[in-house]
PDB file of C-alpha atoms in Angstrom:
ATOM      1  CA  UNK B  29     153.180  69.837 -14.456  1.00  0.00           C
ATOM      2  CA  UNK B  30     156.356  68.909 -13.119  1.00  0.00           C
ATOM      3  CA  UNK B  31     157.871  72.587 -13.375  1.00  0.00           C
ATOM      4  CA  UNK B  32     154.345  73.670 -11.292  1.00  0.00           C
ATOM      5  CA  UNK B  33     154.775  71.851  -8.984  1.00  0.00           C
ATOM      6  CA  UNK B  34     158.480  72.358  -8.372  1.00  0.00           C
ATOM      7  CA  UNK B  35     157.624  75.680  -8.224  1.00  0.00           C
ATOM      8  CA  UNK B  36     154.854  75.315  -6.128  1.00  0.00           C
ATOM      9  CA  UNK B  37     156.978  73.724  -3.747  1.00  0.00           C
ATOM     10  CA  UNK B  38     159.494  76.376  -3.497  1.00  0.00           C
ATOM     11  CA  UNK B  39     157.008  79.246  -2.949  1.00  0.00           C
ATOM     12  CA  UNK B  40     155.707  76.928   0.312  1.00  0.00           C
ATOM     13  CA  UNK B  41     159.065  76.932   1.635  1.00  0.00           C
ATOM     14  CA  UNK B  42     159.289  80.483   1.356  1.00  0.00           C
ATOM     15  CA  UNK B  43     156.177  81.018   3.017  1.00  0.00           C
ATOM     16  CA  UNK B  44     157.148  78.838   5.729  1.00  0.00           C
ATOM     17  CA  UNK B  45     160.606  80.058   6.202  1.00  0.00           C
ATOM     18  CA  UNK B  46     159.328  83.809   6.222  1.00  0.00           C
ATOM     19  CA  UNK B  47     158.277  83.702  10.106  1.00  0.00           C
ATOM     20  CA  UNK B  48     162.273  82.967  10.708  1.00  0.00           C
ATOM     21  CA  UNK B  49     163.385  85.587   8.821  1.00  0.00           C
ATOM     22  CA  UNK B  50     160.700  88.550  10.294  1.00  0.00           C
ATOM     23  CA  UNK B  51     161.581  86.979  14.377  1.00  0.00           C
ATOM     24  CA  UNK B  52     165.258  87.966  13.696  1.00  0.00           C
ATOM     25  CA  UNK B  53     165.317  90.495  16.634  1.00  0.00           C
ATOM     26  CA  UNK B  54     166.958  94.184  16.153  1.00  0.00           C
ATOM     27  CA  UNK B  55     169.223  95.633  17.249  1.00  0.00           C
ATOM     28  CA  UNK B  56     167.445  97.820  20.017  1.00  0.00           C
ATOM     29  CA  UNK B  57     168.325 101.615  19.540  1.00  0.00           C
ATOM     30  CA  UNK B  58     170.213 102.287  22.338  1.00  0.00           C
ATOM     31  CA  UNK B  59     172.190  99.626  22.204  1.00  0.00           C
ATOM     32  CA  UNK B  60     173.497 101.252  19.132  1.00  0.00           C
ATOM     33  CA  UNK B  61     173.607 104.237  20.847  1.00  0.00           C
ATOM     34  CA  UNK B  62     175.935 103.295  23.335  1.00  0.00           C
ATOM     35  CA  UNK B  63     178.662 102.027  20.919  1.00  0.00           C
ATOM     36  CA  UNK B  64     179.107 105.503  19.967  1.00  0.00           C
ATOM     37  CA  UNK B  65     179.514 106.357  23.218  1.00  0.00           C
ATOM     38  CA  UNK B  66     178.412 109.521  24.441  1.00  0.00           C
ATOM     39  CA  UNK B  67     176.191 107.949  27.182  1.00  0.00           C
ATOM     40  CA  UNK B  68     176.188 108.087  31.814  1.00  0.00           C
ATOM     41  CA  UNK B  69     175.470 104.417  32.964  1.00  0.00           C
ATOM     42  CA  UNK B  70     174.350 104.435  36.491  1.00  0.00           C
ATOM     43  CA  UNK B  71     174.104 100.841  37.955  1.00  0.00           C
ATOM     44  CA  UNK B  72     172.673 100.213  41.763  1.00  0.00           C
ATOM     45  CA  UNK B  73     175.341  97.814  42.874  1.00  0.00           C
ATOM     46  CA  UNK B  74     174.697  94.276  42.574  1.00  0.00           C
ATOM     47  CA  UNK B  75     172.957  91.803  44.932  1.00  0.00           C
ATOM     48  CA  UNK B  76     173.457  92.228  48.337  1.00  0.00           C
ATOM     49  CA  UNK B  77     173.212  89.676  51.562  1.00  0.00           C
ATOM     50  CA  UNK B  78     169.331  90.416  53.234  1.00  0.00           C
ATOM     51  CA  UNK B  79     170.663  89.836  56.659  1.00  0.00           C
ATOM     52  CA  UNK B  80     173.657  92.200  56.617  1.00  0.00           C
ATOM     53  CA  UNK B  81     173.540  96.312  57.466  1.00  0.00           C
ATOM     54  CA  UNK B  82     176.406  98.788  57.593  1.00  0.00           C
ATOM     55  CA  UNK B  83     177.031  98.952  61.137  1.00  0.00           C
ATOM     56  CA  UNK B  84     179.699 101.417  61.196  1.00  0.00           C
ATOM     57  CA  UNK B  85     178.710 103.688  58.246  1.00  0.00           C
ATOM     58  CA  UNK B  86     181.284 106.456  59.754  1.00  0.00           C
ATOM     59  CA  UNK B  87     184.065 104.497  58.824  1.00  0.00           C
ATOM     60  CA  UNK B  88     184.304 103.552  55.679  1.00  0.00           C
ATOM     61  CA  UNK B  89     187.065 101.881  55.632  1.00  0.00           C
ATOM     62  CA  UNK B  90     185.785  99.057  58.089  1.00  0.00           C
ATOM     63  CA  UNK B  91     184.356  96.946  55.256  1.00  0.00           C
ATOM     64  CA  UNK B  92     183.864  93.990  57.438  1.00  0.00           C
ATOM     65  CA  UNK B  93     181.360  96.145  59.294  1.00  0.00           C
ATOM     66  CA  UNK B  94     179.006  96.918  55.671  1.00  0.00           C
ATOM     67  CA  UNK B  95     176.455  94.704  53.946  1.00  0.00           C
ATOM     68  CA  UNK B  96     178.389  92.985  51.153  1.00  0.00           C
ATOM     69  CA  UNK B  97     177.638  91.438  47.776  1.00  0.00           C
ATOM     70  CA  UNK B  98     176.242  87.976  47.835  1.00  0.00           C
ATOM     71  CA  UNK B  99     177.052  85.082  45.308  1.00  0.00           C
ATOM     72  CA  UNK B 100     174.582  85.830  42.961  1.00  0.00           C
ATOM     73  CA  UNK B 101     175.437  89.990  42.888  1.00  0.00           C
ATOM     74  CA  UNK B 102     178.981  88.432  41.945  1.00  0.00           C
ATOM     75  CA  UNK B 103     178.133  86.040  39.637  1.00  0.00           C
ATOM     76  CA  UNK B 104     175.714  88.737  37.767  1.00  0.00           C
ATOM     77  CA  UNK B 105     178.134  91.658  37.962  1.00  0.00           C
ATOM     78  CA  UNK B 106     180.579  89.775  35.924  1.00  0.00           C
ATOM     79  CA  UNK B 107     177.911  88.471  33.398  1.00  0.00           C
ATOM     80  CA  UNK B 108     176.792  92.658  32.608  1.00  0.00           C
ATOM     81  CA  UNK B 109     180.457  93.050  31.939  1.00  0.00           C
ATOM     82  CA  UNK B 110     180.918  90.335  29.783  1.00  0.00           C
ATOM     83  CA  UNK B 111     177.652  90.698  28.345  1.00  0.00           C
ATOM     84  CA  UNK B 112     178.226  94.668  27.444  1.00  0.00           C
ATOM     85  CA  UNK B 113     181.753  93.627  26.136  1.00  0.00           C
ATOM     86  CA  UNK B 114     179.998  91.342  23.943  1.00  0.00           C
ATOM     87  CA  UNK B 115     177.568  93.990  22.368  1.00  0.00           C
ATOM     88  CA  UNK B 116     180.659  96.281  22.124  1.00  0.00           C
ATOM     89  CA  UNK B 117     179.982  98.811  24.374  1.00  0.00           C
ATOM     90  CA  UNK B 118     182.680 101.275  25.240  1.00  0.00           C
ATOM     91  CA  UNK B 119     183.480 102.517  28.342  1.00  0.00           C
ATOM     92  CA  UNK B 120     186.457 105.597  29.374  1.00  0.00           C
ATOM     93  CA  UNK B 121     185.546 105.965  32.942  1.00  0.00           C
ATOM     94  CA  UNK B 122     184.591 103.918  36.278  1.00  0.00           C
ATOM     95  CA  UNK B 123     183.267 106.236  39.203  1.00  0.00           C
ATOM     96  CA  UNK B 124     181.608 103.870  42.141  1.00  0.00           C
ATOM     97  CA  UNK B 125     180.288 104.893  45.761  1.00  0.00           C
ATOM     98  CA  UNK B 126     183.424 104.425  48.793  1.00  0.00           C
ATOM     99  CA  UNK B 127     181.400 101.418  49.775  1.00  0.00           C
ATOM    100  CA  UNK B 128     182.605  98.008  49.137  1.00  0.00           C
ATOM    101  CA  UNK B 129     179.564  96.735  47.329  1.00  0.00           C
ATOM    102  CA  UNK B 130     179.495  99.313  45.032  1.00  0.00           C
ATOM    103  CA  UNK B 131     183.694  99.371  44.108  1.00  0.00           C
ATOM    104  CA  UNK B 132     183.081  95.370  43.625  1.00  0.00           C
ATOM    105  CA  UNK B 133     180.397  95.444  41.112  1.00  0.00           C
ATOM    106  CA  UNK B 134     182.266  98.317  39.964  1.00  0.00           C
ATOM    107  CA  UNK B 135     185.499  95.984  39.539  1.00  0.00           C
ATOM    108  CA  UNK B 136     183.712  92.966  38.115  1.00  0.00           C
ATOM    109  CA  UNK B 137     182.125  94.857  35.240  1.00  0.00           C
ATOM    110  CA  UNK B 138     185.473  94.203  33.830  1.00  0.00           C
ATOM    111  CA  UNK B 139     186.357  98.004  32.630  1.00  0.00           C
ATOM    112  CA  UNK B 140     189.103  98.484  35.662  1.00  0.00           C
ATOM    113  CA  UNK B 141     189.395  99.044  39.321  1.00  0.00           C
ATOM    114  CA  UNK B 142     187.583 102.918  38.850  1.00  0.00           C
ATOM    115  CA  UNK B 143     187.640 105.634  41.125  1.00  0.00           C
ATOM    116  CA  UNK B 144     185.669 105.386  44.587  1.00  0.00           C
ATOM    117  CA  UNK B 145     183.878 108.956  44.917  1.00  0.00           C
ATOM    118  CA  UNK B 146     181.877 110.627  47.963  1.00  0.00           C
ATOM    119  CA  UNK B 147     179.843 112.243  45.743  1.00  0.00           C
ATOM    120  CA  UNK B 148     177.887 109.040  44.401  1.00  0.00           C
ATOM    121  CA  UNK B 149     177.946 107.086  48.191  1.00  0.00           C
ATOM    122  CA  UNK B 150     175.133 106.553  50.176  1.00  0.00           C
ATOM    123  CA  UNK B 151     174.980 108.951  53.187  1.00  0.00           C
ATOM    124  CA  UNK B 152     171.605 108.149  55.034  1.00  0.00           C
ATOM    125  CA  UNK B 153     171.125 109.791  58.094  1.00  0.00           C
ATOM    126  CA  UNK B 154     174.972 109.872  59.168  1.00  0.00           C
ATOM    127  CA  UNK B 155     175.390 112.945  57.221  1.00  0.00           C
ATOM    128  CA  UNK B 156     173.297 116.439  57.043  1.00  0.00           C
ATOM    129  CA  UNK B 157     170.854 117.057  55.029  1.00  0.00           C
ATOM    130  CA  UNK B 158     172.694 119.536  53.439  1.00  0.00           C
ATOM    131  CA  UNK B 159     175.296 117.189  52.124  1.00  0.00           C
ATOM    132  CA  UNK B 160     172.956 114.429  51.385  1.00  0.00           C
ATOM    133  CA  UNK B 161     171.202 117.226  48.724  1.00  0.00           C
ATOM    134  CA  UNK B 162     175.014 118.207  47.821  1.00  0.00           C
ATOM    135  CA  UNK B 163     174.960 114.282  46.653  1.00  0.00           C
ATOM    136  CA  UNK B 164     171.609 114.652  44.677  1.00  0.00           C
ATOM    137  CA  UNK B 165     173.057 117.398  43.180  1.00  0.00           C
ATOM    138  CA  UNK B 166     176.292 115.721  42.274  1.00  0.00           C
ATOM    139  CA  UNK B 167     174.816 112.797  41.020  1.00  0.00           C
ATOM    140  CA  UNK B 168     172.586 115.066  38.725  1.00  0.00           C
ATOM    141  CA  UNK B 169     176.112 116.666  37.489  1.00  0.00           C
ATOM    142  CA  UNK B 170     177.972 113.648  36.521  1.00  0.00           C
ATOM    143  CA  UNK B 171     174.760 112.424  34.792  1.00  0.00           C
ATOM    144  CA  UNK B 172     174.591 115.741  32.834  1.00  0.00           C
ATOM    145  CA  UNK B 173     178.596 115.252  32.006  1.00  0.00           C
ATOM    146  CA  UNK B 174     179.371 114.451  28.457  1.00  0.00           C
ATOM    147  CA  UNK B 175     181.867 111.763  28.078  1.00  0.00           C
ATOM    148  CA  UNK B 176     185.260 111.322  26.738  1.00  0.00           C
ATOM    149  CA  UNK B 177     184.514 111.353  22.976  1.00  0.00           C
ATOM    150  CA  UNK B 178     183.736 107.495  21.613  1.00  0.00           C
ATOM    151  CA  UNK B 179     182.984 106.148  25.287  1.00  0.00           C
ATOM    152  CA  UNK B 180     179.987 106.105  27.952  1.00  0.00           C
ATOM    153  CA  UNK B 181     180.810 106.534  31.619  1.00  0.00           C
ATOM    154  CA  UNK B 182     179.370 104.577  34.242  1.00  0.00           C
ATOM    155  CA  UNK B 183     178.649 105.331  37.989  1.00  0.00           C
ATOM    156  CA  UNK B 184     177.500 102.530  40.260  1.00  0.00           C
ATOM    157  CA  UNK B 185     175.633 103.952  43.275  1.00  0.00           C
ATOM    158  CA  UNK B 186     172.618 102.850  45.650  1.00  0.00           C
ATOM    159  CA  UNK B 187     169.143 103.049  45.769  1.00  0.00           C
ATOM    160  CA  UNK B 188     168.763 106.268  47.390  1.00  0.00           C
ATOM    161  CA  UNK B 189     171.064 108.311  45.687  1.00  0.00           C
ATOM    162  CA  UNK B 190     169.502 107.074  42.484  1.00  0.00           C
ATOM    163  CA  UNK B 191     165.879 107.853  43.915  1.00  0.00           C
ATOM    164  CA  UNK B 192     166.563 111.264  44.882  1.00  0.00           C
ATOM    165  CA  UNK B 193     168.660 112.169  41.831  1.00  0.00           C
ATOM    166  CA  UNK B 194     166.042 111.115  39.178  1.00  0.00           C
ATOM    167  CA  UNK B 195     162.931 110.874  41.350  1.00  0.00           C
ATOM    168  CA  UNK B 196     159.907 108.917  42.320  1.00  0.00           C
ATOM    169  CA  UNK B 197     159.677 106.832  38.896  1.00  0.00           C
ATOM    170  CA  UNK B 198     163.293 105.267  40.358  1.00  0.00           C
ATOM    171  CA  UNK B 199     161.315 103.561  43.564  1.00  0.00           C
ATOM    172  CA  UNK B 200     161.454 100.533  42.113  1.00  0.00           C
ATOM    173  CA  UNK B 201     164.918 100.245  41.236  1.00  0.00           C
ATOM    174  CA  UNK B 202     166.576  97.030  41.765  1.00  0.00           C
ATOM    175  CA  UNK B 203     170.039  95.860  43.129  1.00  0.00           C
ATOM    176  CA  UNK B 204     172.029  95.765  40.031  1.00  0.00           C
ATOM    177  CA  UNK B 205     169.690  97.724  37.626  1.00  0.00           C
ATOM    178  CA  UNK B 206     171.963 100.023  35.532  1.00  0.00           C
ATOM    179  CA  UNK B 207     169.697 103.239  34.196  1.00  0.00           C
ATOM    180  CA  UNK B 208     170.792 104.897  31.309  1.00  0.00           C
ATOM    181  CA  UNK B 209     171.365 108.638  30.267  1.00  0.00           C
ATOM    182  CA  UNK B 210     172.044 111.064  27.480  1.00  0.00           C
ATOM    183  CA  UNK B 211     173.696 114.179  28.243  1.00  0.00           C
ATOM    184  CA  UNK B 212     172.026 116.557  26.382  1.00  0.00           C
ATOM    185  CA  UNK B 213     175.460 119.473  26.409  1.00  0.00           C
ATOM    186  CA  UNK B 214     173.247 122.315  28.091  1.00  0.00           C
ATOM    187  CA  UNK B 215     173.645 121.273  31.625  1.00  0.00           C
ATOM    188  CA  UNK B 216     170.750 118.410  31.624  1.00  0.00           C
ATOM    189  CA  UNK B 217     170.030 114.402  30.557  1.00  0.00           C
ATOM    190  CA  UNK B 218     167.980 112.275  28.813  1.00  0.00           C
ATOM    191  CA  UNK B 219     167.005 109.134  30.332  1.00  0.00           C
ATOM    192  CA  UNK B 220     167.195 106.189  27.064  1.00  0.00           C
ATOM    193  CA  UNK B 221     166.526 102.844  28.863  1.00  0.00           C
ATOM    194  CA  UNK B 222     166.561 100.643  32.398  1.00  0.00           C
ATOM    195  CA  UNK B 223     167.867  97.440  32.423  1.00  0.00           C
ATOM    196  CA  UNK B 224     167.727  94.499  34.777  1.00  0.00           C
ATOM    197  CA  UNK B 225     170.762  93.014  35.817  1.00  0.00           C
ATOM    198  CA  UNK B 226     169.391  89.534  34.388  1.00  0.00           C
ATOM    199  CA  UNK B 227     168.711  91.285  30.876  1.00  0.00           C
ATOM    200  CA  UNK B 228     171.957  91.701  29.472  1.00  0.00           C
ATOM    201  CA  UNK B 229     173.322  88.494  28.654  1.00  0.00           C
ATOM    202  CA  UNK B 230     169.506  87.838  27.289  1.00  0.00           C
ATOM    203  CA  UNK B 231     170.174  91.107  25.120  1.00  0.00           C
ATOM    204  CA  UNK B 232     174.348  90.005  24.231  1.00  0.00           C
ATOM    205  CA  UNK B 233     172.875  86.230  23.085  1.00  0.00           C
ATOM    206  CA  UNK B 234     169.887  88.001  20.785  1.00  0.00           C
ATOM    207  CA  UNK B 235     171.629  91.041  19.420  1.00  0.00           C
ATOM    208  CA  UNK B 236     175.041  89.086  18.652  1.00  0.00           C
TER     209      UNK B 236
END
């Protein structure tokens, strides 16, 4: 009776520790996509101050005179980098948009300074239409562009470059969002996955 219920006792243990075991999260798929590299990682730049604009959008070199990153965009741009360091996640290349907010979160991602590109800035109505749809097309190119081999690249833009790259279903995107593509080698993209800027170090503490 002894050895029954010893048993016994052991097989309600297992039972009870099975929930543990089956809430163990996965890795999600992309995530394992991405360290293999091969992947375009376009981020809207982080959180921005409400009350600022960019007053003198002609110069872009007047950075006093553009709407800047706030605390939090800071704070949130360095926890993506340390976050996506964490899950392993290699990146070759840093391309950001000329203005300020954009080459900061670029910066604090923690993958180098990067290069500051017209093609991914925001033009708005101080530039033709015609280059503004020279942008869209850029920004379709570079998300098209395969990668140096073992490494992702990521681009960190605005809201309406994003929008009219990718479309309608981009609307909603939020200041420090990163959407993800797969360059599919014949000229065109997958999209894989958006991700909040709060999600990452949610995704670094379950997956690690």
């Amino acid at each position: 009776m002894k050895a029954f219920a010893l048993r016994l006792a052991c097989f309600a243990a297992l039972l009870l520790a099975a929930p543990a075991f089956a809430q163990t999260p996965a890795t999600p798929e992309w995530i394992s996509a991405l360290r293999s590299g091969g992947h375009v990682i376009i981020f809207r730049h982080g959180a921005t101050h409400n009350d600022q604009a960019d007053t003198d959008p002609l110069n872009i070199a007047n950075v006093s005179k553009q709407r800047q990153l706030n605390d939090q965009g800071r704070a949130l741009a360095k926890e993506i980098g340390g976050a996506m360091h964490r899950l392993k996640i290699p990146v070759g290349q840093v391309r950001t948009s000329q203005f300020n907010r954009a080459v900061e979160t670029g910066k604090l991602l923690g993958y180098g300074d990067g290069t500051a590109s017209v093609d991914i800035t925001e033009g708005g109505l101080v530039v033709s239409p015609n280059e503004n749809n020279r942008r869209t097309k850029a920004m379709r190119e570079l998300a098209a562009a395969a990668p140096p081999a073992g490494s992702n690249i990521i681009l960190v833009s605005h809201k309406p470059n994003i929008v009219d790259a990718f479309g309608k279903d981009w609307v909603d995107v939020s200041e420090g969002e990163a959407s993800i593509f797969k360059p599919d080698g014949k000229g065109g993209f997958t999209p894989v996955a958006r991700v909040k800027a709060a999600e990452w170090a949610k995704l670094a503490s379950a997956v690690n």
